[in-house]
Amino acid sequence: MRKNNQLSLSLSAAAALLCCAQIAQAQAQDTTQLQRVEVTGSNIKRLASETASPVQVYNREEIRRTGANTVRQVLDTLTSTSSTEIRDDGNTSSFASGASGVSMRGLGKGATLVLLNGRRVANFGLADSAKDTFVNVDSIPADAVERVEVLKDGASAIYGSDAMAGVINIITRRSYNGVGASASYTFNENPSLGAQRQASIVAGFGDLEKDRFNVFANIEAYRREGYTVADVKDDYPAWHKSFYLSSFADPSLISYPGNLRVGTNRVPVAGCTTLNSAGQCVLDINGLNPVSDPARRVNLFSAGRLKVTEDIQAFAEVSYSKTTTEYLTLPMTIQAGQTARWYDGYNKLAQSVPHPVLSATNPANPTGAPRGIDYRFMDDPGLFNYDGTGKQYRVLTGLQGTFRDMDWEVSVGRNAAEADKLSRWGSRELFTAVQSGDYKIGGGNSRELLERLFPVNGSKGKNHQTWVDAKLSGELMQLPGGPLAFALGAEHRQEGVSIKSTDNVLKAQILNRGSVLIDGERNLDAAFLELNAPVWKGLELNGALRFDKASGFDGRVSPKLGVRYEVSPQLLLRGTVAGGFRAPNIPETLGQVGVTGFFNNTVDPARCATATAVSNILKTGTAADQADAALALASGCRASVPAMISANPNLKPETSKSITLGFVFEPTKNASIAVDYFKIERKNEINSRNPDYVLEREGKPGYETMISRATLTAQEQAWVDRANQMSGGSLAWQAGQLTSLLLQYENFGKTETSGVDIDVKGRVAAGSFGTLNLGVAATYALTYKAWDIDANKWRPNQVGMYENPRLKAVFSAYWNKGDWTTGLRFNYTSRTALNRDETDLASWGESACLARLKPGALPCYIDEDLRTDFSLGYTGIKNLRLTLNINNLMGDERPVNLRDGYRVRPRSYKIGASYDF
């Protein structure tokens, strides 16, 4: 049944909703009283159902039903967001490890604006890829959230920069009186690991009407347990080892006290107690190799309101967050014949340091001649672990009121954040100490020596934003269809960003470590005007203009026009056209040292075919051959490429054009169908050229200076020689390993994304049997295309390619009866290819994958996926709510993914309770 047409899930569910709702029409009448409120996407107060822009709303009850513990987990349930965006779990290699972001429409974090109660919050203290500033959504307490509103069209005309793809407005409770507490415990089955704990307390006092004030605070604590390969290796299927990582869970030959290299043989260092069948020293590192990272968080949100007069209220908010993710890092290694390579952005040099050779007189080398060694620094395995920590706060205060039937509001506030990524790693002095014998192979080294050879290094970041804003809204005159409403306002923001690597990294004293140095400030000023005109009964026009000016750039006007036409009480047509922009951020323009790091898991088209052939042969050999097979494959098909990306003070703002066109059909009072087409085209995109794109063009004009390679090492030649010896073949490397990619942020190219959002809702009231609520939310992607800057034309459509599914859909069914609520959610993702685009088609296209990996019955694509979630709630005890969520109810594994390997997906149970005292 799961192999049917991709639209069958949405269409059949929609048909069921219409059928059920027709039955319900005779049984119940909707008596909901709509109130005029400010809706995300407009500064004019209106009825929520009247907006011309598509807005998806998740209320508190719907959030509970997802079983989510964090705001990021809530946002992952939206069909318009990308579940592959940066998250704290499993992200130790990122410049911004320890944080989770969100992206809409596949346009990245920088095009998605995250608001808290309609205003900006602090970005995380570090920038992803040392470029992308973003909101760490894990810093927002999930228990304080009243609802989430998602505006699914461009909104730069309303909110300014960063809103090209849409807006996610997280709205907290407005007031609270009394004391409440909640707690939950989430545990997993198959495997029984990765438990999550959450607890929160909310307390408030004062009644705004009676006492003329209300103050409340919500504090939330969260903890996630981590686990390693040792905990789950027996749960992994055989294909993961056969086709993804041949050395998975095997004892490592890069061991402690290590193996000397004598010719092509590995000879164990004296004192090794764990030998494999070939007599080589091995080490079990599975207990040090993380799969999921532990985390702990404390988030605080507090707000207060004071009724100054009958027409004026004062308000204030204070929020604070501390998030910590505990990262395990495998101890550093050295290997015979290898070279440490990285790019030194400070001196603009490709650095290379050969791994050390033990002298003939070294006590660990009894062979009488200098020898290379495969060795892991295990003096203290925990020496390399670190905490990715972030702190941030927001304080604001303001006044709001009415004057001559107009609403006004002014506020002033400050956001700030800081974060660090500091750990220990080997310095250049380490290799010297190993070679001289000052560092003793196999242990016996003092703590003082270890801390000197493995100094603390990394990056620290901080940012701040101070603002003042004001707005006024009201009605100007009567039109045939109703009052002409307006909103106007202005804001001033001053922001600063500082992200700096430690001095030892900037000076290239730490082996294989990338650096960053960013320090800058700027002012941003804006003014906006919005009009809402009911031209005649049923037809409403909405227009907005916003002028933004950032320091160092020309001002920019962003327009938006929306149309809403009520054809009949049952049918509403709507559409929007908008222009958007994103001003270059401080890291993109004011970086003083080009960011240096590594592009990991890169397919090198000049080496991957040979690397695969060598690996396939070596996998059939001895344990040592199998270990070398994984290294050979990684050197060509999963390469870690040193790179530098330089800031560019001459960048121009990104611009965009977006349109939405749709309808809302309500055949009955208990059923609605909303269908909205969207298209966004972003131009002058700020980015560096994609590594796959650059490598495919190696040797072509304009790309000569971007790519550098090393000469072949003795180790690489040994892999090929061994493979030829075993097979009788004549394999040969076509190129050495990549030593650097030199790139710069540029305005180039453009991206087009389009699709259809579907939102179907229905309710069946069955008298004494309760009420059944049904829903379908789906996004059907039509295009996702990038511009070929060399050919001056669109590249092939990427919809249906890796991490870019054609259809994401959620079908939900919830039943309410008295004190009980229960429901099911079916989460569907359509099939995708293994190649991301045409540049890696030769490596990961279906035919190439079949020829290269020979996976037998395993698919060279990622099959469609359906996950079922269950929820149950009970409120039959006064002031007490009990909940149970079972996510992945059927225990289904993720589809086979030969490109990125197996990932566990356990059945998850969440037990929760809340009580209002």
XYZ file of C-alpha atoms in Angstrom, residues 244-801:
558
model
C 28.682 2.034 3.951
C 31.540 1.512 6.414
C 33.453 -1.738 6.154
C 35.277 -1.113 9.447
C 32.089 -0.394 11.428
C 32.395 -1.562 15.057
C 35.654 -3.395 14.345
C 38.573 -3.007 16.740
C 40.771 -0.219 15.408
C 44.285 -0.878 14.121
C 45.094 2.711 15.047
C 45.465 1.599 18.603
C 47.229 1.941 21.924
C 50.133 1.338 22.387
C 49.996 1.004 18.593
C 51.570 -0.770 15.632
C 54.930 -0.053 14.063
C 55.046 -0.100 10.267
C 57.742 -2.449 9.023
C 57.396 -2.424 5.257
C 53.746 -3.272 4.622
C 53.434 -5.141 7.924
C 52.071 -3.874 11.240
C 54.115 -4.985 14.249
C 52.535 -4.438 17.690
C 54.333 -2.220 20.159
C 55.507 -4.128 23.228
C 52.898 -4.116 25.973
C 49.852 -4.411 23.723
C 47.392 -6.805 25.357
C 44.751 -6.957 22.618
C 45.813 -8.595 19.370
C 43.777 -9.642 16.366
C 44.148 -12.941 14.539
C 47.049 -11.526 12.521
C 48.930 -10.611 15.688
C 48.371 -6.857 15.268
C 47.532 -4.502 18.111
C 43.893 -3.407 18.090
C 41.713 -1.220 20.293
C 37.965 -1.238 20.822
C 36.892 2.406 20.450
C 33.144 1.801 20.148
C 32.519 3.089 23.658
C 34.214 6.376 22.716
C 32.456 6.824 19.372
C 29.215 8.811 19.839
C 25.935 8.194 18.034
C 23.781 10.610 20.045
C 25.118 13.392 22.241
C 23.911 14.161 25.780
C 22.408 17.603 26.337
C 21.101 19.703 29.187
C 19.227 22.994 29.041
C 17.659 25.555 31.330
C 15.283 28.071 29.741
C 13.488 30.921 31.494
C 10.681 33.121 30.224
C 9.014 35.823 32.297
C 6.509 38.544 31.387
C 4.439 41.171 33.093
C 1.683 43.623 32.276
C 0.522 46.712 34.130
C -2.689 48.565 33.407
C -1.524 52.177 33.695
C -4.874 53.644 32.675
C -7.950 52.234 30.983
C -6.288 52.951 27.627
C -2.599 52.317 28.357
C -0.721 49.171 29.387
C 2.929 48.731 30.220
C 4.573 45.416 29.401
C 7.919 43.739 29.876
C 9.559 40.426 29.011
C 12.736 38.746 30.272
C 14.097 35.500 28.856
C 17.318 33.633 29.549
C 18.699 30.365 28.266
C 21.703 28.171 28.849
C 22.134 25.186 26.554
C 24.905 22.628 26.809
C 25.628 19.665 24.557
C 28.252 17.201 25.759
C 30.383 16.001 22.865
C 32.551 12.901 22.926
C 35.519 13.147 20.588
C 37.635 10.205 19.518
C 41.228 10.629 20.784
C 43.691 12.017 18.280
C 45.687 9.604 16.099
C 48.826 9.455 14.008
C 49.420 7.098 11.096
C 52.570 6.012 9.351
C 53.098 7.785 6.048
C 50.312 10.318 6.563
C 50.475 14.107 6.615
C 48.389 16.581 8.587
C 46.984 19.148 6.135
C 44.879 22.224 6.731
C 44.604 25.749 5.451
C 46.042 28.611 7.483
C 43.770 31.579 6.815
C 45.822 34.000 8.895
C 48.936 33.552 6.764
C 47.042 32.322 3.690
C 49.138 29.184 3.429
C 48.367 25.513 2.961
C 49.967 23.928 6.018
C 51.295 20.372 6.031
C 53.120 18.504 8.777
C 54.201 14.882 8.227
C 53.162 12.493 10.942
C 56.119 11.643 13.203
C 58.534 8.752 12.780
C 59.961 6.959 15.828
C 63.729 7.077 15.929
C 65.741 3.864 16.061
C 66.544 4.608 19.705
C 62.978 5.160 20.845
C 62.122 2.605 23.573
C 58.895 1.726 21.721
C 60.834 0.870 18.545
C 63.053 -2.202 18.933
C 63.527 -2.725 15.162
C 66.811 -0.815 14.937
C 65.588 1.546 12.223
C 63.258 4.600 12.131
C 59.628 3.487 11.890
C 56.265 5.078 11.348
C 53.554 4.174 13.833
C 49.764 3.857 13.849
C 48.865 5.183 17.283
C 45.981 6.631 19.259
C 46.678 9.026 22.149
C 44.814 7.204 24.925
C 46.687 8.538 27.965
C 43.380 10.102 29.000
C 40.500 9.229 26.610
C 38.325 11.970 28.084
C 40.915 14.657 27.387
C 39.361 15.479 24.010
C 35.707 15.698 25.073
C 34.091 19.117 25.341
C 30.842 20.933 26.053
C 29.251 23.074 23.356
C 27.702 25.823 25.473
C 25.480 28.744 24.609
C 23.930 31.477 26.738
C 21.525 34.156 25.636
C 19.007 36.617 26.969
C 16.363 39.075 25.839
C 14.941 41.955 27.852
C 12.315 44.358 26.585
C 9.809 46.831 27.919
C 7.212 49.034 26.334
C 3.856 50.748 26.359
C 0.779 50.085 24.274
C -2.619 51.654 24.183
C -5.341 53.328 22.207
C -5.736 56.943 21.145
C -8.753 58.159 19.199
C -9.648 54.590 18.178
C -6.086 53.899 17.044
C -3.739 51.293 18.550
C -0.181 52.342 19.311
C 2.852 50.591 20.751
C 6.457 51.492 21.548
C 9.184 49.245 22.930
C 12.874 49.170 23.669
C 14.981 46.096 24.275
C 18.244 44.227 24.007
C 19.205 40.739 22.881
C 22.600 39.220 23.535
C 24.248 35.821 23.266
C 27.571 34.145 23.773
C 28.804 30.667 22.932
C 32.031 28.739 22.846
C 33.483 25.623 21.312
C 36.671 24.870 23.236
C 38.413 21.511 23.372
C 41.894 20.013 23.425
C 43.810 18.882 20.358
C 47.385 18.262 19.330
C 49.791 21.095 18.634
C 52.764 21.094 16.303
C 54.867 20.468 19.397
C 53.171 17.089 19.783
C 54.722 15.667 16.629
C 58.120 16.957 17.700
C 57.717 15.387 21.140
C 56.752 12.007 19.668
C 59.695 12.051 17.289
C 62.176 13.058 20.009
C 60.821 10.623 22.572
C 59.732 13.342 25.019
C 56.244 11.916 24.631
C 56.367 8.284 25.744
C 54.498 5.882 23.476
C 52.145 3.730 25.545
C 51.748 6.042 28.552
C 53.639 7.317 31.546
C 53.251 10.932 30.469
C 52.578 13.600 33.064
C 49.402 15.637 33.123
C 51.459 18.771 32.666
C 53.003 17.376 29.474
C 49.647 16.241 28.080
C 48.052 19.632 28.671
C 50.992 21.330 26.987
C 50.979 19.044 23.950
C 47.165 19.098 23.698
C 46.293 22.715 24.548
C 42.783 24.137 24.771
C 41.746 25.628 21.450
C 38.652 26.514 19.462
C 36.401 29.542 19.062
C 34.376 31.944 21.161
C 31.556 34.096 19.895
C 29.190 36.753 21.113
C 26.617 39.082 19.617
C 24.174 41.733 20.725
C 21.294 43.707 19.323
C 19.703 46.788 20.884
C 16.522 48.167 19.427
C 13.710 50.672 19.744
C 10.507 50.420 17.724
C 7.119 52.088 17.437
C 3.966 51.416 15.470
C 0.499 52.849 15.029
C -2.574 51.185 13.502
C -6.193 52.027 13.041
C -8.907 52.896 10.540
C -8.847 55.813 8.096
C -12.213 55.787 6.370
C -15.091 53.627 5.297
C -14.991 51.822 1.957
C -17.867 49.931 0.354
C -16.626 46.670 1.858
C -15.591 47.986 5.277
C -13.025 50.259 6.950
C -9.741 51.160 5.264
C -7.198 50.089 7.891
C -3.582 51.115 8.172
C -0.433 50.377 10.132
C 2.794 52.334 10.114
C 5.931 52.167 12.166
C 9.668 52.474 12.443
C 12.539 50.758 14.191
C 16.216 51.266 14.858
C 18.576 48.384 15.628
C 22.236 48.385 16.505
C 23.969 45.018 16.315
C 27.441 43.657 16.817
C 29.059 40.275 16.182
C 32.412 38.981 17.396
C 33.588 35.429 16.639
C 37.237 34.622 17.153
C 39.352 31.500 17.226
C 41.914 31.153 19.967
C 45.340 32.592 19.194
C 46.955 29.160 18.852
C 44.475 28.264 16.095
C 44.872 31.595 14.297
C 48.647 31.124 14.334
C 48.315 27.588 12.875
C 49.867 26.023 15.981
C 47.061 23.434 16.273
C 47.076 20.577 13.796
C 44.123 20.274 11.382
C 42.124 23.084 12.957
C 40.215 25.710 10.970
C 40.007 29.309 12.170
C 37.750 32.339 12.045
C 38.093 36.018 12.995
C 35.008 38.220 12.715
C 34.448 41.504 14.521
C 32.026 44.183 13.420
C 29.052 46.379 14.225
C 26.330 47.999 12.160
C 23.113 50.002 12.412
C 19.833 49.032 10.785
C 16.926 51.433 10.344
C 13.505 50.724 8.923
C 10.090 52.268 8.321
C 6.973 50.541 7.067
C 3.435 51.281 5.911
C 0.630 48.770 5.471
C -2.917 49.306 4.167
C -5.868 46.931 4.171
C -8.676 47.962 1.835
C -12.047 46.155 1.615
C -12.752 47.566 -1.869
C -16.244 46.113 -1.895
C -18.053 43.349 -0.138
C -15.988 40.175 -0.486
C -12.910 41.788 -2.076
C -10.036 42.919 0.100
C -6.648 44.283 -0.956
C -3.646 44.418 1.351
C -0.484 46.297 0.500
C 2.733 46.922 2.366
C 5.979 48.821 1.805
C 9.056 48.665 4.011
C 12.248 50.680 3.684
C 15.388 49.182 5.261
C 18.832 50.699 5.501
C 21.897 48.875 6.844
C 25.274 50.503 7.480
C 27.422 50.360 4.371
C 24.583 49.482 1.998
C 22.025 51.419 0.019
C 18.468 51.486 1.315
C 16.029 48.902 0.052
C 12.242 49.021 -0.405
C 10.353 45.738 -0.140
C 6.781 45.694 -1.458
C 3.941 43.244 -0.894
C 0.433 43.034 -2.319
C -2.224 40.616 -1.150
C -5.665 39.898 -2.545
C -8.536 38.146 -0.804
C -11.793 37.523 -2.651
C -14.752 35.825 -1.042
C -16.591 34.316 -4.012
C -19.218 32.849 -1.712
C -19.514 32.027 1.975
C -17.962 28.655 1.101
C -15.159 29.712 -1.263
C -12.320 32.159 -0.697
C -9.648 32.992 -3.281
C -6.382 34.529 -2.151
C -2.935 35.427 -3.391
C 0.145 37.506 -2.660
C 3.035 38.992 -4.605
C 6.057 40.169 -2.671
C 9.588 41.391 -3.061
C 12.129 40.336 -0.465
C 15.699 40.925 0.495
C 18.419 39.838 2.892
C 21.175 42.242 3.763
C 24.644 40.657 3.942
C 25.395 39.823 7.546
C 28.496 40.762 9.503
C 30.363 37.432 9.019
C 29.865 37.641 5.242
C 31.235 41.169 4.936
C 33.443 41.951 7.946
C 35.402 38.745 8.463
C 39.012 39.773 9.044
C 40.454 36.304 8.378
C 38.884 33.968 5.861
C 37.102 31.134 7.617
C 39.098 27.927 7.342
C 37.824 24.446 7.940
C 36.938 21.260 6.130
C 34.269 20.116 3.699
C 33.612 16.644 5.058
C 32.258 13.601 3.196
C 33.188 15.143 -0.147
C 33.115 13.037 -3.317
C 36.356 13.668 -5.210
C 35.520 12.910 -8.867
C 39.207 12.465 -9.715
C 39.685 9.730 -7.092
C 36.353 8.162 -6.122
C 36.240 5.482 -8.848
C 39.746 4.236 -8.015
C 39.089 4.487 -4.276
C 35.945 2.372 -4.637
C 37.716 -0.277 -6.719
C 40.628 -0.487 -4.264
C 38.250 -0.667 -1.304
C 36.137 -3.434 -2.844
C 39.242 -5.582 -3.315
C 40.771 -4.910 0.095
C 37.477 -5.737 1.845
C 37.985 -9.373 0.824
C 41.384 -9.625 2.499
C 42.771 -9.766 6.026
C 41.637 -7.660 8.964
C 44.385 -5.164 8.131
C 43.233 -5.055 4.505
C 39.661 -4.411 5.613
C 40.786 -1.524 7.806
C 42.736 -0.080 4.875
C 39.670 -0.528 2.645
C 37.710 1.975 4.746
C 40.613 4.459 4.685
C 41.083 4.130 0.932
C 37.393 4.676 0.252
C 37.285 7.715 2.535
C 40.286 9.271 0.766
C 38.350 9.517 -2.495
C 34.618 9.246 -1.826
C 34.248 10.742 1.662
C 37.166 13.134 1.657
C 37.763 15.834 4.256
C 38.903 18.808 2.183
C 40.745 21.799 3.745
C 39.211 25.062 2.600
C 39.230 28.807 3.132
C 36.250 31.058 2.402
C 36.970 34.778 2.489
C 34.559 37.557 3.457
C 33.655 40.115 0.808
C 32.945 43.757 1.755
C 31.563 44.418 -1.738
C 28.582 42.080 -1.442
C 25.119 43.279 -2.392
C 21.869 42.244 -0.675
C 20.110 39.117 -1.810
C 16.743 39.835 -3.401
C 13.703 37.707 -4.019
C 10.320 37.624 -5.708
C 7.592 35.426 -4.316
C 4.017 34.662 -5.198
C 1.277 32.607 -3.590
C -2.063 31.762 -5.140
C -4.693 29.600 -3.550
C -8.161 29.029 -2.264
C -9.977 28.034 0.896
C -13.092 25.916 0.357
C -15.507 25.210 3.204
C -18.177 22.830 1.894
C -19.615 22.597 5.418
C -19.124 24.440 8.687
C -17.024 21.529 9.910
C -14.697 21.048 6.961
C -12.202 23.208 5.085
C -9.716 22.663 2.295
C -6.898 25.165 1.755
C -4.643 24.785 -1.269
C -1.884 27.337 -1.927
C 0.675 27.409 -4.719
C 3.971 29.116 -3.879
C 7.000 30.157 -5.853
C 10.099 31.952 -4.599
C 12.991 33.076 -6.763
C 16.035 34.343 -4.877
C 18.710 36.311 -6.755
C 22.181 37.672 -5.995
C 22.634 34.787 -3.587
C 25.457 35.160 -1.115
C 27.463 31.988 -0.878
C 30.670 30.312 -1.814
C 30.675 27.945 -4.734
C 29.609 24.426 -3.900
C 32.602 22.054 -3.575
C 30.951 19.436 -5.815
C 30.346 22.115 -8.444
C 33.946 23.340 -8.256
C 35.537 19.882 -8.304
C 33.522 18.863 -11.355
C 35.086 21.846 -13.167
C 38.679 21.183 -12.113
C 41.102 22.378 -14.783
C 38.569 24.603 -16.543
C 39.159 28.337 -17.014
C 38.395 30.325 -13.858
C 38.908 27.362 -11.538
C 42.674 26.888 -11.808
C 43.504 28.716 -8.577
C 40.694 27.254 -6.496
C 41.973 23.675 -6.203
C 45.277 22.314 -4.890
C 46.390 18.701 -4.574
C 49.191 16.813 -2.861
C 51.513 14.278 -4.375
C 50.669 10.650 -3.721
C 51.818 9.336 -0.368
C 53.549 6.036 0.285
C 50.445 4.861 2.121
C 48.165 5.548 -0.849
C 50.517 3.710 -3.171
C 50.630 0.794 -0.737
C 46.819 0.485 -0.883
C 46.880 0.301 -4.677
C 49.818 -2.113 -4.752
C 48.099 -4.433 -2.283
C 44.833 -4.332 -4.258
C 46.668 -5.132 -7.502
C 48.536 -7.962 -5.761
C 45.261 -9.489 -4.563
C 43.392 -9.074 -7.863
C 46.056 -9.187 -10.519
C 44.821 -5.811 -11.759
C 46.554 -2.556 -12.668
C 44.734 0.084 -10.669
C 46.386 3.499 -10.341
C 45.453 6.791 -8.724
C 44.572 9.565 -11.162
C 45.311 12.374 -8.710
C 46.628 13.083 -5.233
C 44.440 14.046 -2.314
C 42.921 17.513 -2.156
C 44.936 19.918 -0.008
C 42.832 23.073 -0.317
C 39.851 24.804 -1.857
C 40.117 28.606 -1.943
C 36.699 30.237 -2.176
C 35.048 33.584 -1.431
C 31.546 34.738 -0.620
C 30.025 36.047 -3.815
C 26.765 37.374 -5.218
C 26.130 34.799 -7.858
C 23.405 32.616 -9.168
C 19.874 32.239 -7.976
C 17.505 29.592 -6.682
C 13.908 28.842 -7.573
C 11.626 26.815 -5.362
C 7.942 26.149 -5.909
C 5.241 23.817 -4.762
C 1.774 23.405 -3.343
C 0.728 23.485 0.320
C -2.402 21.536 1.236
C -4.234 21.947 4.535
C -7.443 19.965 5.042
C -9.403 19.957 8.292
C -12.662 18.349 9.327
C -14.676 17.554 12.418
C -17.269 14.878 13.013
C -19.503 15.372 16.072
C -21.031 12.043 17.010
C -23.062 12.976 20.073
C -22.407 10.648 22.988
C -19.604 8.984 21.037
C -17.517 12.162 21.159
C -15.891 14.221 18.401
C -13.483 13.098 15.697
C -11.067 15.691 14.289
C -9.288 14.881 11.037
C -6.558 16.741 9.203
C -4.065 16.607 6.354
C -1.099 18.963 6.056
C 1.101 18.412 3.018
C 3.718 20.146 0.907
C 4.108 18.930 -2.672
C 7.322 20.286 -4.166
C 7.365 21.166 -7.849
C 10.774 22.726 -8.430
C 14.005 23.371 -6.640
C 16.558 24.655 -9.114
C 19.896 26.401 -8.877
C 21.437 28.655 -11.485
C 24.479 27.501 -13.471
C 26.712 30.560 -13.323
C 29.007 29.251 -16.079
C 26.377 28.035 -18.543
C 24.029 30.928 -17.663
C 20.983 28.690 -17.379
C 19.016 26.751 -14.808
C 20.547 23.527 -13.588
C 18.311 20.418 -13.502
C 15.420 20.289 -11.044
C 16.545 18.820 -7.707
C 13.097 17.826 -6.431
C 13.176 14.103 -5.761
C 16.942 14.198 -5.228
